[in-house]
Amino acid sequence: MSYLATDFEPLPPQAPETAETLIPSPPLWRLLLGDVRACIAALTVVAMLLLAAVGPWIWPQSPATQWLSQVSVGPSGARTVDVVPDDPWQGPDRAVDSLTALQATTTAVKLAWPSLPTAVSYRVYRNTGGVGLGMPLTETVNTYYADHLQLSEQTYRYSVVPVKVDGTTAEPLWIEVNPRLTLGAFEAKLLGLVPHEGQVSLPAHPLGTDALGRDMLSRILHGARTSMLVGLSAPLLFITLGAFYGALAGLLGGWVDNLLMRFADFVVALPFLLFMILFRVALGIESGESGLFPMVLAMVLLSWPSAARLVRGQVLQLRESAFVMSARLAGASNFYLIRRHLLPNVLPLLLVSLSFAIPQAIFTEALLSFIGMGVVPPTPSWGTLCNEGIRSMLTHPHELVIPALAISATVLAFNVLGDALRDAMDVKVRRGVR
């Protein structure tokens, strides 16, 4: 066998065989911008925070103003309406041949009908679209009647039933009426509106009004302040408390760590609702008064163990690292180690924990306000708005749907953002393998 000279030449250098090569970690903001769901969730969170902060100044209507002429109405724009007097009606100045609506406004519907020789009285009914005569309004011996009872811009069917001497009734008279929006003189004065040429300007209600005639958009914006105040302040406080508590327990270790964590286990076993009631009693807050402070206090004092456990587990891994040992040898105190070295390394986990704690706090506030244990009327919050809206959900569903959608959108946005932060801070996600 013969060999060539080229057979003995060295092989070209080859890269070492490795199972995987790590790609440099991209910045966190780039990962979040690449996630469409995270971007939408972040924009929703920012929008909710801005609406809570500056919304009441952008839409300056008072959440307590009651527009009695616009009770439970849907979305409406600004308009100019007539102001009509509230004087008692003494009857028509002319005879009529049939049931007639001499005035059809939301302030009053004035009805007149001819006198029947066989009738001793007349029963007046009002129907809003159902079967039968509808709601009884009055029984009178007069041949006229003025209806002032919570009128709105919709079609009404009025029926007048003559009653004979023997108690039997004759064939009813009926008429359909479509009242136009007006404002009574007393209501205009109550709202501080000064008529100009017998008219006043009414503001728009983009989301409609509630059962008391209050603007829903204004109440949603002011309610966002209350819900966001609880949703942001309580998690920030109890996560901060839990972070320092867990860092101290993990850094000291030994019997101190064991004692501190057994106390955390004891706090976890305490019932939240019971202690909130005890705080209300201790602070002298009676039924019907706002329990916002006891609710935040109960969240802070009873919700910190989860953050403490999370931080303690991370500190137990970090305290044996080289940079912590070097700081110890340099004479650094425990507080300095926690503030300068340990907490900055667990801050990403705390941000993720905070993003999940905020929607939980918002939902807790809404639930407690819904059952009357948190914020109570007239102070608006999303929970109290749902409590008020559930009473009229079948006839006016927008009073319940709008605050429920605000709660759902905010909670969902924070949860999606928390998922995105958790994935972006995962080393295996941030560093691809090729």
CSV table of N, CA and C in Angstrom, one decimal, residues 48 56 59 62-65 72 207-228 362-363 365-394 396-408 410:
chain,number,residue,atom,x,y,z
A,48,MET,N,-56.2,52.4,31.8
A,48,MET,CA,-57.0,52.4,33.0
A,48,MET,C,-56.4,53.3,34.1
A,56,PRO,N,-61.5,62.1,35.8
A,56,PRO,CA,-62.5,63.0,36.3
A,56,PRO,C,-62.3,64.4,36.0
A,59,TRP,N,-63.6,64.5,32.2
A,59,TRP,CA,-65.1,64.5,32.2
A,59,TRP,C,-65.6,65.0,33.5
A,62,SER,N,-70.3,65.6,37.9
A,62,SER,CA,-70.3,65.0,39.2
A,62,SER,C,-70.9,63.7,39.2
A,63,PRO,N,-70.3,62.7,39.9
A,63,PRO,CA,-71.0,61.4,40.0
A,63,PRO,C,-72.2,61.3,40.9
A,64,ALA,N,-72.4,62.4,41.6
A,64,ALA,CA,-73.6,62.4,42.5
A,64,ALA,C,-74.8,63.2,42.0
A,65,THR,N,-74.6,63.9,40.9
A,65,THR,CA,-75.7,64.7,40.4
A,65,THR,C,-76.8,63.8,39.8
A,72,SER,N,-82.1,55.9,34.2
A,72,SER,CA,-81.9,54.7,33.5
A,72,SER,C,-82.1,54.8,32.0
A,207,LEU,N,-72.4,56.9,28.3
A,207,LEU,CA,-72.7,55.5,28.8
A,207,LEU,C,-74.0,55.4,29.4
A,208,GLY,N,-74.9,56.4,29.3
A,208,GLY,CA,-76.2,56.4,29.9
A,208,GLY,C,-76.2,56.8,31.4
A,209,THR,N,-77.3,56.6,32.0
A,209,THR,CA,-77.4,57.0,33.4
A,209,THR,C,-77.9,55.7,34.2
A,210,ASP,N,-77.8,55.8,35.6
A,210,ASP,CA,-78.2,54.7,36.4
A,210,ASP,C,-79.6,54.9,36.9
A,211,ALA,N,-80.0,54.1,37.9
A,211,ALA,CA,-81.4,54.1,38.3
A,211,ALA,C,-81.7,55.4,39.1
A,212,LEU,N,-80.8,56.2,39.5
A,212,LEU,CA,-81.0,57.4,40.1
A,212,LEU,C,-80.7,58.6,39.2
A,213,GLY,N,-80.5,58.4,37.9
A,213,GLY,CA,-80.2,59.4,37.0
A,213,GLY,C,-78.8,60.0,37.0
A,214,ARG,N,-77.9,59.3,37.6
A,214,ARG,CA,-76.5,59.7,37.7
A,214,ARG,C,-75.7,59.2,36.4
A,215,ASP,N,-74.8,60.1,36.0
A,215,ASP,CA,-74.0,59.8,34.8
A,215,ASP,C,-73.1,58.6,35.0
A,216,MET,N,-73.2,57.6,34.2
A,216,MET,CA,-72.5,56.3,34.3
A,216,MET,C,-71.0,56.5,34.0
A,217,LEU,N,-70.7,57.3,33.0
A,217,LEU,CA,-69.2,57.5,32.7
A,217,LEU,C,-68.5,58.2,33.9
A,218,SER,N,-69.1,59.2,34.5
A,218,SER,CA,-68.5,59.9,35.6
A,218,SER,C,-68.3,58.9,36.8
A,219,ARG,N,-69.3,58.1,37.0
A,219,ARG,CA,-69.2,57.1,38.1
A,219,ARG,C,-68.2,56.0,37.8
A,220,ILE,N,-68.0,55.6,36.6
A,220,ILE,CA,-67.0,54.7,36.2
A,220,ILE,C,-65.6,55.3,36.5
A,221,LEU,N,-65.4,56.5,36.1
A,221,LEU,CA,-64.1,57.2,36.2
A,221,LEU,C,-63.8,57.4,37.7
A,222,HIS,N,-64.7,57.9,38.5
A,222,HIS,CA,-64.5,58.0,39.9
A,222,HIS,C,-64.3,56.7,40.6
A,223,GLY,N,-65.1,55.7,40.2
A,223,GLY,CA,-64.9,54.3,40.7
A,223,GLY,C,-63.6,53.7,40.4
A,224,ALA,N,-63.0,54.1,39.3
A,224,ALA,CA,-61.7,53.6,38.9
A,224,ALA,C,-60.7,54.1,39.9
A,225,ARG,N,-60.8,55.3,40.4
A,225,ARG,CA,-59.9,55.8,41.4
A,225,ARG,C,-59.9,55.0,42.6
A,226,THR,N,-61.1,54.6,43.1
A,226,THR,CA,-61.2,53.8,44.3
A,226,THR,C,-60.6,52.5,44.1
A,227,SER,N,-61.0,51.8,43.0
A,227,SER,CA,-60.5,50.4,42.8
A,227,SER,C,-59.0,50.4,42.5
A,228,MET,N,-58.5,51.4,41.8
A,228,MET,CA,-57.1,51.4,41.5
A,228,MET,C,-56.3,51.8,42.8
A,362,ILE,N,-57.8,44.1,43.2
A,362,ILE,CA,-59.0,44.8,42.5
A,362,ILE,C,-60.2,44.0,42.6
A,363,PHE,N,-60.1,42.7,42.3
A,363,PHE,CA,-61.2,41.8,42.4
A,363,PHE,C,-61.7,41.6,43.8
A,365,GLU,N,-61.5,43.9,46.2
A,365,GLU,CA,-62.3,45.1,46.5
A,365,GLU,C,-63.6,45.1,45.9
A,366,ALA,N,-63.7,44.7,44.7
A,366,ALA,CA,-65.0,44.7,44.0
A,366,ALA,C,-66.0,43.7,44.6
A,367,LEU,N,-65.5,42.6,45.0
A,367,LEU,CA,-66.3,41.6,45.7
A,367,LEU,C,-66.8,42.1,47.0
A,368,LEU,N,-65.9,42.6,47.8
A,368,LEU,CA,-66.3,43.1,49.2
A,368,LEU,C,-67.3,44.3,49.1
A,369,SER,N,-67.0,45.2,48.1
A,369,SER,CA,-68.0,46.3,47.9
A,369,SER,C,-69.3,45.8,47.4
A,370,PHE,N,-69.3,44.8,46.6
A,370,PHE,CA,-70.5,44.2,46.1
A,370,PHE,C,-71.4,43.6,47.2
A,371,ILE,N,-70.8,43.0,48.2
A,371,ILE,CA,-71.6,42.5,49.3
A,371,ILE,C,-71.8,43.5,50.4
A,372,GLY,N,-71.3,44.7,50.3
A,372,GLY,CA,-71.5,45.7,51.2
A,372,GLY,C,-70.5,45.8,52.4
A,373,MET,N,-69.3,45.1,52.2
A,373,MET,CA,-68.3,45.1,53.2
A,373,MET,C,-67.2,46.0,52.9
A,374,GLY,N,-67.1,46.6,51.8
A,374,GLY,CA,-66.0,47.5,51.4
A,374,GLY,C,-66.5,48.9,51.3
A,375,VAL,N,-66.4,49.5,50.1
A,375,VAL,CA,-66.9,50.8,49.8
A,375,VAL,C,-68.4,50.8,49.7
A,376,VAL,N,-69.1,51.7,50.3
A,376,VAL,CA,-70.5,51.8,50.3
A,376,VAL,C,-71.0,53.1,49.6
A,377,PRO,N,-72.2,53.0,49.0
A,377,PRO,CA,-72.7,54.3,48.4
A,377,PRO,C,-72.8,55.4,49.4
A,378,PRO,N,-72.7,56.7,49.0
A,378,PRO,CA,-72.7,57.1,47.6
A,378,PRO,C,-71.3,57.1,47.0
A,379,THR,N,-70.2,56.7,47.7
A,379,THR,CA,-68.9,56.7,47.1
A,379,THR,C,-68.8,55.6,46.0
A,380,PRO,N,-68.4,56.0,44.8
A,380,PRO,CA,-68.5,55.1,43.7
A,380,PRO,C,-67.2,54.2,43.7
A,381,SER,N,-67.4,52.9,43.4
A,381,SER,CA,-66.3,52.0,43.1
A,381,SER,C,-67.0,51.0,42.1
A,382,TRP,N,-66.1,50.2,41.4
A,382,TRP,CA,-66.7,49.3,40.5
A,382,TRP,C,-67.5,48.2,41.1
A,383,GLY,N,-67.2,47.8,42.3
A,383,GLY,CA,-68.0,46.9,43.1
A,383,GLY,C,-69.3,47.4,43.5
A,384,THR,N,-69.4,48.6,43.9
A,384,THR,CA,-70.7,49.2,44.3
A,384,THR,C,-71.6,49.4,43.1
A,385,LEU,N,-70.9,49.8,41.9
A,385,LEU,CA,-71.7,50.0,40.7
A,385,LEU,C,-72.3,48.7,40.3
A,386,CYS,N,-71.6,47.6,40.4
A,386,CYS,CA,-72.2,46.3,40.1
A,386,CYS,C,-73.3,45.9,41.0
A,387,ASN,N,-73.2,46.3,42.3
A,387,ASN,CA,-74.2,46.0,43.3
A,387,ASN,C,-75.5,46.8,43.0
A,388,GLU,N,-75.3,48.0,42.5
A,388,GLU,CA,-76.5,48.8,42.1
A,388,GLU,C,-77.1,48.4,40.8
A,389,GLY,N,-76.2,47.9,39.9
A,389,GLY,CA,-76.7,47.5,38.6
A,389,GLY,C,-77.4,46.2,38.5
A,390,ILE,N,-77.1,45.3,39.5
A,390,ILE,CA,-77.8,44.0,39.5
A,390,ILE,C,-79.2,44.1,39.8
A,391,ARG,N,-79.7,45.2,40.4
A,391,ARG,CA,-81.1,45.3,40.8
A,391,ARG,C,-81.9,45.6,39.5
A,392,SER,N,-81.3,46.2,38.5
A,392,SER,CA,-82.1,46.5,37.3
A,392,SER,C,-81.4,45.8,36.0
A,393,MET,N,-80.8,44.7,36.2
A,393,MET,CA,-80.0,44.1,35.1
A,393,MET,C,-81.0,43.6,34.0
A,394,LEU,N,-82.2,43.2,34.4
A,394,LEU,CA,-83.1,42.7,33.4
A,394,LEU,C,-83.7,43.8,32.5
A,396,HIS,N,-82.5,47.2,32.5
A,396,HIS,CA,-81.5,48.2,32.0
A,396,HIS,C,-80.1,47.5,32.2
A,397,PRO,N,-79.7,46.6,31.4
A,397,PRO,CA,-78.5,45.8,31.6
A,397,PRO,C,-77.2,46.6,31.6
A,398,HIS,N,-77.2,47.8,30.9
A,398,HIS,CA,-76.0,48.6,30.8
A,398,HIS,C,-75.5,49.0,32.2
A,399,GLU,N,-76.4,49.1,33.2
A,399,GLU,CA,-75.9,49.5,34.5
A,399,GLU,C,-75.1,48.5,35.2
A,400,LEU,N,-75.2,47.2,34.8
A,400,LEU,CA,-74.3,46.1,35.3
A,400,LEU,C,-73.2,45.8,34.4
A,401,VAL,N,-73.5,45.8,33.1
A,401,VAL,CA,-72.5,45.3,32.1
A,401,VAL,C,-71.3,46.3,32.1
A,402,ILE,N,-71.5,47.6,32.2
A,402,ILE,CA,-70.4,48.5,32.0
A,402,ILE,C,-69.4,48.4,33.1
A,403,PRO,N,-69.7,48.4,34.4
A,403,PRO,CA,-68.7,48.2,35.5
A,403,PRO,C,-68.1,46.8,35.5
A,404,ALA,N,-68.9,45.8,35.1
A,404,ALA,CA,-68.4,44.5,35.1
A,404,ALA,C,-67.3,44.4,34.0
A,405,LEU,N,-67.5,45.0,32.8
A,405,LEU,CA,-66.5,45.0,31.8
A,405,LEU,C,-65.3,45.7,32.2
A,406,ALA,N,-65.4,46.8,33.0
A,406,ALA,CA,-64.2,47.5,33.5
A,406,ALA,C,-63.4,46.7,34.4
A,407,ILE,N,-64.1,45.9,35.3
A,407,ILE,CA,-63.3,45.0,36.2
A,407,ILE,C,-62.7,43.9,35.4
A,408,SER,N,-63.4,43.3,34.5
A,408,SER,CA,-62.9,42.2,33.7
A,408,SER,C,-61.7,42.6,32.8
A,410,THR,N,-59.6,45.1,33.3
A,410,THR,CA,-58.4,45.5,34.1
A,410,THR,C,-57.8,44.3,34.6
